[in-house]
Amino acid sequence: MRPEGGTAEALPVTDGSSQAWLDRYARSVMQTFGTPQRVLVRGEGPYVWDADGNRYLDLLGGIATNSLGHAHPLLVAAVTAQLTTLGHVSNFFASAPQVALAERLLQVAGAPQGSAVFFANSGAEANEAAFKMTRRTGRTKVVSTLGAFHGRTMGALALTAKEAYRAPFEPLPGGVEFVPYGDLGALGRAVDGATAAVFLEPLQGENGVVPAPDGYLAGARRITAEHGALLVLDEVQTGIGRTGEWFAFQNPRHEGVVPDVVTVAKGLGGGVPVGGVIAFGPANATLLGAGQHGTTFGGNPVAAAAGLAVLHAVERDGLLENVRTVGAHLRTAVQSLGHPLVEGVRGEGLLLGVALTAPVAPKVAEAALARGFIVNAARPDTVRLAPPLVLTTAQADTFVAALPEILDTVGEGVSS
């Protein structure tokens, strides 16, 4: 289909089969992600269509990124209006959307007076900035957790435990010690007077959707405060309503914990690249001074307008409540299937992991895709669901209805 109007000559003609596009992909795009599963050409709400005309219910949302689904009218209008007004300024200048988004983020995060935001383009960049902030404490030791994923740039990778990601690029920035996730005793033994910061995810998404146990974040807060270390929460995947709160650390079960730094990205832009670091309080907000860090596109007016549109829609349309309602429904419905391949469902809000009794999650994802559902194998025994926050219970139920057949198909292979 050729785009209408004056964009016709500037945008690619999307006619052509998926295979034809994949052939061109193989000849022109660096193979860092392997072979794509499909070539997608358009989306609407929680649905996307591929180049062969097949429709899919997107239960992955660009890995927790498409918070408003696809082609949301408010997001499209906000980005279009901003781009037709002011598309980009350098960091020599400020823009109204940049300032307004910073103010709004501080508000929803409940950050105290004197807090501030640094804008980046992605979660990895946000974590890089937070990592650099820790060095400004005068200490270099950082504690992270096994199973953590903080990104693939060199600093963020140093905070990431997975050996397969780290090994090809070592030596990485040093001074990072890993402890078992959720183990307060281990954390307490690792943190000392030389520790600059503890990096934690309130819920480990890449590790198979593993929530922090009750009391863990509050305990981490006590330990870091005792030793004068920063508590950095990586909410790149869990922030902006994904778990049913603006940020996962705001769940009452975390006992009102107040972090020093929170990183955010993914859902903030609803598909437009934007990330940020929220520094709580004036002492943390001034760890990085003028000239000590920067980014070309961070706080770009268009990206900031996207962030404002997402935050507005989440509040206006009651999406936090929708996330809690649909997430609970989806969790209960999948568990109620009683399928022998389903061990259970864990997670919060609309970030759920379907735990399997066998390491067949990649096959389940493949079988689901063949039946029109996009899910992800977060690890061999866990299927991750991170759909748009606008998902309805009726749409979720179409997946639940199809899941037994999907699992039966995979289960036949397991039993044989």
Short mmCIF file of C-alpha atoms in Angstrom, two decimals:
data_model
loop_
_atom_site.label_atom_id
_atom_site.label_comp_id
_atom_site.label_asym_id
_atom_site.label_seq_id
_atom_site.Cartn_x
_atom_site.Cartn_y
_atom_site.Cartn_z
CA MET A 1 0.00 0.00 0.00
CA ARG A 2 1.45 3.38 -0.98
CA PRO A 3 0.96 6.20 1.56
CA GLU A 4 -1.41 8.98 0.59
CA GLY A 5 -0.57 12.59 -0.10
CA GLY A 6 2.83 14.22 -0.06
CA THR A 7 4.43 11.45 1.96
CA ALA A 8 4.12 8.98 -0.89
CA GLU A 9 7.55 9.67 -2.31
CA ALA A 10 9.31 9.84 1.05
CA LEU A 11 8.01 6.67 2.74
CA PRO A 12 8.62 3.11 1.56
CA VAL A 13 6.00 1.31 -0.44
CA THR A 14 4.90 -1.46 1.92
CA ASP A 15 3.61 -3.76 -0.78
CA GLY A 16 5.43 -7.06 -0.89
CA SER A 17 5.33 -10.30 1.03
CA SER A 18 6.95 -10.80 4.39
CA GLN A 19 9.49 -13.10 2.79
CA ALA A 20 10.47 -10.48 0.21
CA TRP A 21 11.06 -7.94 2.98
CA LEU A 22 12.97 -10.45 5.09
CA ASP A 23 15.24 -11.17 2.15
CA ARG A 24 15.99 -7.46 1.87
CA TYR A 25 16.43 -7.26 5.66
CA ALA A 26 19.03 -10.01 5.54
CA ARG A 27 21.00 -8.10 2.92
CA SER A 28 20.84 -4.69 4.55
CA VAL A 29 20.31 -4.82 8.35
CA MET A 30 22.97 -5.93 10.85
CA GLN A 31 22.03 -9.32 12.26
CA THR A 32 22.09 -8.43 15.95
CA PHE A 33 18.56 -9.67 16.60
CA GLY A 34 18.50 -12.77 14.43
CA THR A 35 15.81 -13.25 11.80
CA PRO A 36 12.61 -11.27 12.51
CA GLN A 37 9.51 -13.39 12.93
CA ARG A 38 7.26 -11.23 10.77
CA VAL A 39 7.28 -7.94 8.89
CA LEU A 40 4.67 -5.65 10.42
CA VAL A 41 3.14 -2.90 8.33
CA ARG A 42 0.48 -1.27 10.48
CA GLY A 43 -1.24 -1.32 13.86
CA GLU A 44 -4.42 -0.17 15.56
CA GLY A 45 -5.11 -0.43 19.28
CA PRO A 46 -3.75 -3.76 20.51
CA TYR A 47 -3.63 -5.24 17.00
CA VAL A 48 -0.94 -5.28 14.30
CA TRP A 49 -0.94 -6.59 10.73
CA ASP A 50 1.91 -8.16 8.83
CA ALA A 51 2.93 -7.71 5.20
CA ASP A 52 0.90 -10.78 4.25
CA GLY A 53 -2.31 -9.31 5.66
CA ASN A 54 -2.44 -11.39 8.86
CA ARG A 55 -3.73 -9.77 12.05
CA TYR A 56 -2.19 -10.37 15.49
CA LEU A 57 -3.25 -9.44 19.02
CA ASP A 58 -0.12 -7.80 20.36
CA LEU A 59 0.33 -9.16 23.88
CA LEU A 60 3.94 -8.01 24.07
CA GLY A 61 3.50 -4.33 23.22
CA GLY A 62 6.99 -3.83 21.84
CA ILE A 63 8.27 -5.41 25.09
CA ALA A 64 6.21 -3.25 27.43
CA THR A 65 6.67 -0.16 25.27
CA ASN A 66 3.45 0.43 23.30
CA SER A 67 1.56 1.54 26.40
CA LEU A 68 -1.32 3.06 24.42
CA GLY A 69 -1.35 0.39 21.75
CA HIS A 70 -0.77 1.28 18.12
CA ALA A 71 -1.72 4.50 16.32
CA HIS A 72 -3.43 5.93 19.40
CA PRO A 73 -5.19 9.14 18.23
CA LEU A 74 -3.95 11.28 21.12
CA LEU A 75 -0.34 10.18 20.70
CA VAL A 76 -0.49 10.66 16.93
CA ALA A 77 -2.03 14.12 17.33
CA ALA A 78 0.45 15.22 20.00
CA VAL A 79 3.50 14.12 18.04
CA THR A 80 2.18 15.57 14.79
CA ALA A 81 1.30 18.89 16.38
CA GLN A 82 4.69 19.17 18.06
CA LEU A 83 6.62 18.22 14.94
CA THR A 84 4.78 20.84 12.91
CA THR A 85 5.65 23.42 15.58
CA LEU A 86 9.17 22.65 16.80
CA GLY A 87 10.86 19.35 16.09
CA HIS A 88 14.26 19.59 17.73
CA VAL A 89 16.46 22.05 19.58
CA SER A 90 19.95 21.40 20.86
CA ASN A 91 20.72 21.28 24.54
CA PHE A 92 21.73 24.92 24.30
CA PHE A 93 18.00 25.63 24.47
CA ALA A 94 14.99 24.47 26.47
CA SER A 95 11.51 23.71 25.18
CA ALA A 96 8.09 23.81 26.81
CA PRO A 97 7.34 20.07 26.34
CA GLN A 98 10.68 19.13 27.92
CA VAL A 99 10.01 21.21 31.03
CA ALA A 100 6.38 20.13 31.27
CA LEU A 101 7.26 16.43 31.00
CA ALA A 102 9.93 16.77 33.71
CA GLU A 103 7.40 18.45 36.02
CA ARG A 104 4.79 15.79 35.30
CA LEU A 105 7.20 12.91 35.91
CA LEU A 106 8.26 14.39 39.24
CA GLN A 107 4.59 14.70 40.17
CA VAL A 108 3.57 11.13 39.35
CA ALA A 109 6.74 9.78 40.97
CA GLY A 110 5.93 11.66 44.18
CA ALA A 111 9.41 13.17 44.14
CA PRO A 112 10.12 15.78 46.83
CA GLN A 113 11.02 19.42 46.31
CA GLY A 114 14.43 19.82 44.71
CA SER A 115 14.19 16.64 42.63
CA ALA A 116 15.05 16.75 38.92
CA VAL A 117 14.91 14.73 35.70
CA PHE A 118 17.62 13.93 33.13
CA PHE A 119 16.20 12.92 29.76
CA ALA A 120 17.69 10.17 27.61
CA ASN A 121 16.55 8.18 24.60
CA SER A 122 16.25 4.67 26.02
CA GLY A 123 16.38 2.58 29.14
CA ALA A 124 20.01 1.63 28.65
CA GLU A 125 20.93 5.30 28.33
CA ALA A 126 18.96 6.12 31.46
CA ASN A 127 20.81 3.41 33.38
CA GLU A 128 24.14 4.64 31.98
CA ALA A 129 23.37 8.06 33.40
CA ALA A 130 22.39 6.59 36.74
CA PHE A 131 25.60 4.54 36.78
CA LYS A 132 27.64 7.70 36.21
CA MET A 133 25.75 9.39 39.03
CA THR A 134 26.98 6.71 41.41
CA ARG A 135 30.60 7.58 40.62
CA ARG A 136 29.95 11.13 41.75
CA THR A 137 29.44 9.86 45.29
CA GLY A 138 33.19 9.31 45.50
CA ARG A 139 32.68 5.56 45.75
CA THR A 140 32.98 2.98 42.97
CA LYS A 141 31.42 -0.21 44.34
CA VAL A 142 27.95 -1.01 43.03
CA VAL A 143 25.73 -3.94 43.99
CA SER A 144 23.39 -5.47 41.44
CA THR A 145 21.45 -8.73 41.39
CA LEU A 146 21.58 -12.09 39.63
CA GLY A 147 18.96 -12.21 36.90
CA ALA A 148 19.07 -8.45 36.46
CA PHE A 149 18.85 -6.82 33.06
CA HIS A 150 19.73 -3.14 32.84
CA GLY A 151 20.67 -2.81 29.15
CA ARG A 152 23.40 -3.64 26.66
CA THR A 153 25.57 -0.54 26.54
CA MET A 154 28.89 -1.00 28.35
CA GLY A 155 27.90 0.56 31.67
CA ALA A 156 24.41 -0.91 31.72
CA LEU A 157 25.87 -4.26 30.69
CA ALA A 158 28.25 -4.12 33.64
CA LEU A 159 25.16 -4.02 35.86
CA THR A 160 23.57 -6.94 33.98
CA ALA A 161 24.30 -10.39 35.32
CA LYS A 162 23.75 -12.61 32.28
CA GLU A 163 27.06 -14.15 31.27
CA ALA A 164 26.10 -14.67 27.63
CA TYR A 165 25.54 -10.93 27.21
CA ARG A 166 28.68 -9.92 29.16
CA ALA A 167 31.39 -12.32 28.05
CA PRO A 168 31.95 -11.09 24.45
CA PHE A 169 32.56 -7.54 25.67
CA GLU A 170 34.68 -7.91 28.78
CA PRO A 171 36.41 -6.18 30.41
CA LEU A 172 33.39 -4.14 31.44
CA PRO A 173 33.43 -1.25 33.92
CA GLY A 174 34.43 -2.86 37.22
CA GLY A 175 33.33 -2.66 40.80
CA VAL A 176 29.97 -4.40 40.34
CA GLU A 177 29.06 -7.23 42.73
CA PHE A 178 26.04 -9.47 42.14
CA VAL A 179 23.86 -10.95 44.86
CA PRO A 180 20.82 -13.24 44.62
CA TYR A 181 17.63 -11.30 43.84
CA GLY A 182 15.19 -11.07 46.71
CA ASP A 183 17.73 -12.15 49.32
CA LEU A 184 17.96 -9.36 51.89
CA GLY A 185 20.58 -11.22 53.89
CA ALA A 186 22.90 -11.40 50.89
CA LEU A 187 22.26 -7.76 50.10
CA GLY A 188 23.03 -6.77 53.67
CA ARG A 189 26.33 -8.65 53.57
CA ALA A 190 27.34 -7.10 50.24
CA VAL A 191 26.62 -3.45 51.04
CA ASP A 192 29.22 -1.63 53.12
CA GLY A 193 30.74 1.79 53.59
CA ALA A 194 32.45 1.56 50.19
CA THR A 195 29.21 0.96 48.30
CA ALA A 196 28.07 3.77 46.03
CA ALA A 197 24.72 2.29 45.05
CA VAL A 198 22.43 -0.70 44.83
CA PHE A 199 20.64 -1.19 41.49
CA LEU A 200 17.36 -3.10 41.70
CA GLU A 201 14.37 -3.83 39.50
CA PRO A 202 11.07 -3.96 41.43
CA LEU A 203 10.21 -6.81 39.09
CA GLN A 204 12.75 -8.65 36.93
CA GLY A 205 11.14 -8.78 33.50
CA GLU A 206 13.91 -10.34 31.44
CA ASN A 207 14.48 -12.98 34.10
CA GLY A 208 11.00 -14.36 33.56
CA VAL A 209 8.81 -11.76 35.31
CA VAL A 210 9.97 -12.25 38.90
CA PRO A 211 8.52 -9.73 41.38
CA ALA A 212 10.52 -8.58 44.37
CA PRO A 213 9.26 -10.31 47.53
CA ASP A 214 7.30 -8.32 50.07
CA GLY A 215 9.62 -6.20 52.18
CA TYR A 216 12.58 -6.50 49.80
CA LEU A 217 12.63 -2.93 48.51
CA ALA A 218 11.95 -1.51 51.96
CA GLY A 219 14.77 -3.65 53.34
CA ALA A 220 17.09 -2.51 50.57
CA ARG A 221 16.19 1.07 51.47
CA ARG A 222 17.14 0.49 55.10
CA ILE A 223 20.43 -1.17 54.15
CA THR A 224 21.48 1.51 51.68
CA ALA A 225 20.51 4.33 54.03
CA GLU A 226 22.52 2.74 56.83
CA HIS A 227 25.67 2.73 54.69
CA GLY A 228 25.12 5.99 52.82
CA ALA A 229 24.62 4.26 49.48
CA LEU A 230 22.16 5.21 46.76
CA LEU A 231 19.11 3.06 46.05
CA VAL A 232 18.58 3.06 42.29
CA LEU A 233 15.38 1.46 41.00
CA ASP A 234 15.29 0.43 37.36
CA GLU A 235 11.67 0.99 36.30
CA VAL A 236 12.42 0.95 32.59
CA GLN A 237 10.00 -1.92 32.06
CA THR A 238 7.74 -1.52 35.08
CA GLY A 239 7.18 2.26 35.06
CA ILE A 240 4.33 4.36 33.64
CA GLY A 241 1.44 2.18 34.70
CA ARG A 242 2.69 -1.21 33.62
CA THR A 243 2.05 -2.81 37.03
CA GLY A 244 -1.11 -0.84 37.85
CA GLU A 245 0.72 1.99 39.63
CA TRP A 246 2.58 4.87 38.01
CA PHE A 247 5.74 3.14 39.24
CA ALA A 248 6.04 -0.34 40.67
CA PHE A 249 7.77 0.90 43.83
CA GLN A 250 4.53 2.74 44.70
CA ASN A 251 2.69 -0.53 45.29
CA PRO A 252 1.61 -0.51 48.97
CA ARG A 253 3.36 -3.82 49.53
CA HIS A 254 6.68 -1.96 49.19
CA GLU A 255 5.84 -0.03 52.36
CA GLY A 256 6.22 3.49 50.97
CA VAL A 257 9.84 3.09 49.97
CA VAL A 258 11.42 6.29 48.62
CA PRO A 259 14.34 5.63 46.25
CA ASP A 260 17.22 7.98 45.43
CA VAL A 261 17.06 7.43 41.69
CA VAL A 262 14.51 5.88 39.33
CA THR A 263 15.16 5.15 35.67
CA VAL A 264 12.32 5.05 33.17
CA ALA A 265 11.85 4.55 29.41
CA LYS A 266 9.79 2.04 27.35
CA GLY A 267 6.15 2.89 28.12
CA LEU A 268 6.83 6.58 28.66
CA GLY A 269 6.89 7.37 24.95
CA GLY A 270 4.26 4.85 23.89
CA GLY A 271 6.59 3.81 21.05
CA VAL A 272 8.46 7.07 20.61
CA PRO A 273 12.04 6.76 21.95
CA VAL A 274 12.39 8.57 25.26
CA GLY A 275 13.91 7.70 28.61
CA GLY A 276 14.77 9.49 31.79
CA VAL A 277 16.43 9.50 35.18
CA ILE A 278 14.44 10.84 38.12
CA ALA A 279 16.71 11.97 40.94
CA PHE A 280 14.90 12.28 44.26
CA GLY A 281 15.85 15.28 46.37
CA PRO A 282 18.39 18.07 45.81
CA ALA A 283 21.45 16.05 46.86
CA ASN A 284 20.81 13.40 44.20
CA ALA A 285 19.58 15.90 41.62
CA THR A 286 22.96 17.65 41.64
CA LEU A 287 25.21 14.60 41.44
CA LEU A 288 25.79 15.35 37.75
CA GLY A 289 26.88 18.89 37.08
CA ALA A 290 27.11 20.96 33.94
CA GLY A 291 29.17 19.23 31.24
CA GLN A 292 29.40 15.92 33.10
CA HIS A 293 26.79 14.11 31.02
CA GLY A 294 24.67 14.74 27.94
CA THR A 295 22.72 13.37 25.01
CA THR A 296 21.77 14.80 21.65
CA PHE A 297 18.11 13.83 21.57
CA GLY A 298 17.23 13.55 25.26
CA GLY A 299 14.30 15.83 26.01
CA ASN A 300 13.64 16.34 22.32
CA PRO A 301 10.34 18.29 22.03
CA VAL A 302 8.66 15.57 19.96
CA ALA A 303 9.66 12.79 22.36
CA ALA A 304 8.61 14.95 25.30
CA ALA A 305 5.24 15.63 23.66
CA ALA A 306 4.79 11.88 23.27
CA GLY A 307 5.56 11.36 26.95
CA LEU A 308 3.06 14.02 27.95
CA ALA A 309 0.40 12.45 25.74
CA VAL A 310 0.99 9.03 27.30
CA LEU A 311 0.79 10.35 30.85
CA HIS A 312 -2.34 12.31 30.00
CA ALA A 313 -4.05 9.30 28.42
CA VAL A 314 -3.14 7.01 31.31
CA GLU A 315 -4.78 9.41 33.75
CA ARG A 316 -7.71 10.54 31.57
CA ASP A 317 -8.73 7.04 30.55
CA GLY A 318 -8.26 5.38 33.93
CA LEU A 319 -5.61 3.02 32.57
CA LEU A 320 -4.04 2.28 35.95
CA GLU A 321 -7.33 0.76 37.06
CA ASN A 322 -7.71 -0.97 33.70
CA VAL A 323 -4.26 -2.53 34.11
CA ARG A 324 -5.16 -3.86 37.55
CA THR A 325 -8.53 -5.18 36.36
CA VAL A 326 -7.45 -6.77 33.09
CA GLY A 327 -4.21 -8.05 34.57
CA ALA A 328 -6.00 -9.81 37.43
CA HIS A 329 -8.57 -11.22 35.01
CA LEU A 330 -5.89 -12.52 32.66
CA ARG A 331 -3.90 -14.09 35.46
CA THR A 332 -6.94 -15.85 36.92
CA ALA A 333 -8.22 -16.98 33.53
CA VAL A 334 -4.91 -18.56 32.50
CA GLN A 335 -4.47 -20.27 35.86
CA SER A 336 -8.07 -21.51 35.74
CA LEU A 337 -7.38 -23.37 32.52
CA GLY A 338 -5.69 -26.03 34.61
CA HIS A 339 -3.50 -26.98 31.67
CA PRO A 340 -0.73 -29.43 32.59
CA LEU A 341 1.90 -27.23 30.92
CA VAL A 342 0.99 -24.21 33.07
CA GLU A 343 2.68 -24.19 36.45
CA GLY A 344 1.33 -20.77 37.41
CA VAL A 345 1.24 -17.08 36.55
CA ARG A 346 3.38 -14.47 38.31
CA GLY A 347 3.86 -10.75 37.91
CA GLU A 348 1.88 -7.59 38.49
CA GLY A 349 -0.67 -5.67 36.46
CA LEU A 350 -0.09 -6.26 32.77
CA LEU A 351 3.42 -7.60 33.13
CA LEU A 352 2.82 -11.30 33.59
CA GLY A 353 4.89 -14.43 33.24
CA VAL A 354 3.19 -17.72 32.46
CA ALA A 355 5.43 -20.28 34.16
CA LEU A 356 5.57 -23.57 32.27
CA THR A 357 6.34 -27.05 33.55
CA ALA A 358 8.80 -27.64 30.69
CA PRO A 359 11.36 -25.45 28.88
CA VAL A 360 9.16 -24.96 25.82
CA ALA A 361 8.39 -21.24 25.99
CA PRO A 362 9.99 -20.48 22.57
CA LYS A 363 7.75 -23.14 20.99
CA VAL A 364 4.70 -21.73 22.77
CA ALA A 365 5.52 -18.26 21.44
CA GLU A 366 5.92 -19.67 17.94
CA ALA A 367 2.63 -21.57 18.12
CA ALA A 368 0.84 -18.50 19.49
CA LEU A 369 2.18 -16.36 16.66
CA ALA A 370 0.87 -18.85 14.12
CA ARG A 371 -2.57 -18.43 15.70
CA GLY A 372 -2.48 -14.63 15.75
CA PHE A 373 -1.05 -13.79 19.18
CA ILE A 374 2.28 -12.07 19.89
CA VAL A 375 3.91 -13.22 23.15
CA ASN A 376 7.53 -13.63 24.19
CA ALA A 377 9.70 -16.35 25.73
CA ALA A 378 11.37 -14.37 28.51
CA ARG A 379 13.26 -17.50 29.45
CA PRO A 380 12.93 -21.16 28.37
CA ASP A 381 10.20 -21.94 30.89
CA THR A 382 8.35 -18.61 30.96
CA VAL A 383 6.09 -16.85 28.48
CA ARG A 384 5.94 -13.08 29.02
CA LEU A 385 2.80 -11.02 28.49
CA ALA A 386 3.20 -7.22 28.39
CA PRO A 387 0.27 -5.98 26.28
CA PRO A 388 -0.78 -2.37 25.75
CA LEU A 389 -2.39 -0.85 28.83
CA VAL A 390 -5.57 -0.32 26.79
CA LEU A 391 -6.19 -4.07 26.44
CA THR A 392 -9.76 -5.05 27.33
CA THR A 393 -10.89 -8.20 29.11
CA ALA A 394 -12.73 -9.27 25.96
CA GLN A 395 -9.55 -9.01 23.91
CA ALA A 396 -7.57 -10.84 26.61
CA ASP A 397 -10.17 -13.59 26.58
CA THR A 398 -9.53 -14.36 22.92
CA PHE A 399 -6.01 -15.35 23.92
CA VAL A 400 -7.19 -17.34 26.91
CA ALA A 401 -9.63 -19.22 24.66
CA ALA A 402 -6.87 -20.06 22.18
CA LEU A 403 -4.21 -20.95 24.76
CA PRO A 404 -5.23 -24.57 25.45
CA GLU A 405 -4.88 -25.49 21.77
CA ILE A 406 -1.57 -23.61 21.59
CA LEU A 407 -0.26 -25.49 24.63
CA ASP A 408 -1.64 -28.82 23.40
CA THR A 409 0.31 -28.43 20.18
CA VAL A 410 3.53 -27.84 22.07
CA GLY A 411 2.67 -30.41 24.72
CA GLU A 412 2.40 -33.16 22.13
CA GLY A 413 6.02 -32.54 21.25
CA VAL A 414 7.02 -32.59 24.92
CA SER A 415 5.32 -35.89 25.70
CA SER A 416 6.79 -37.61 22.66
#
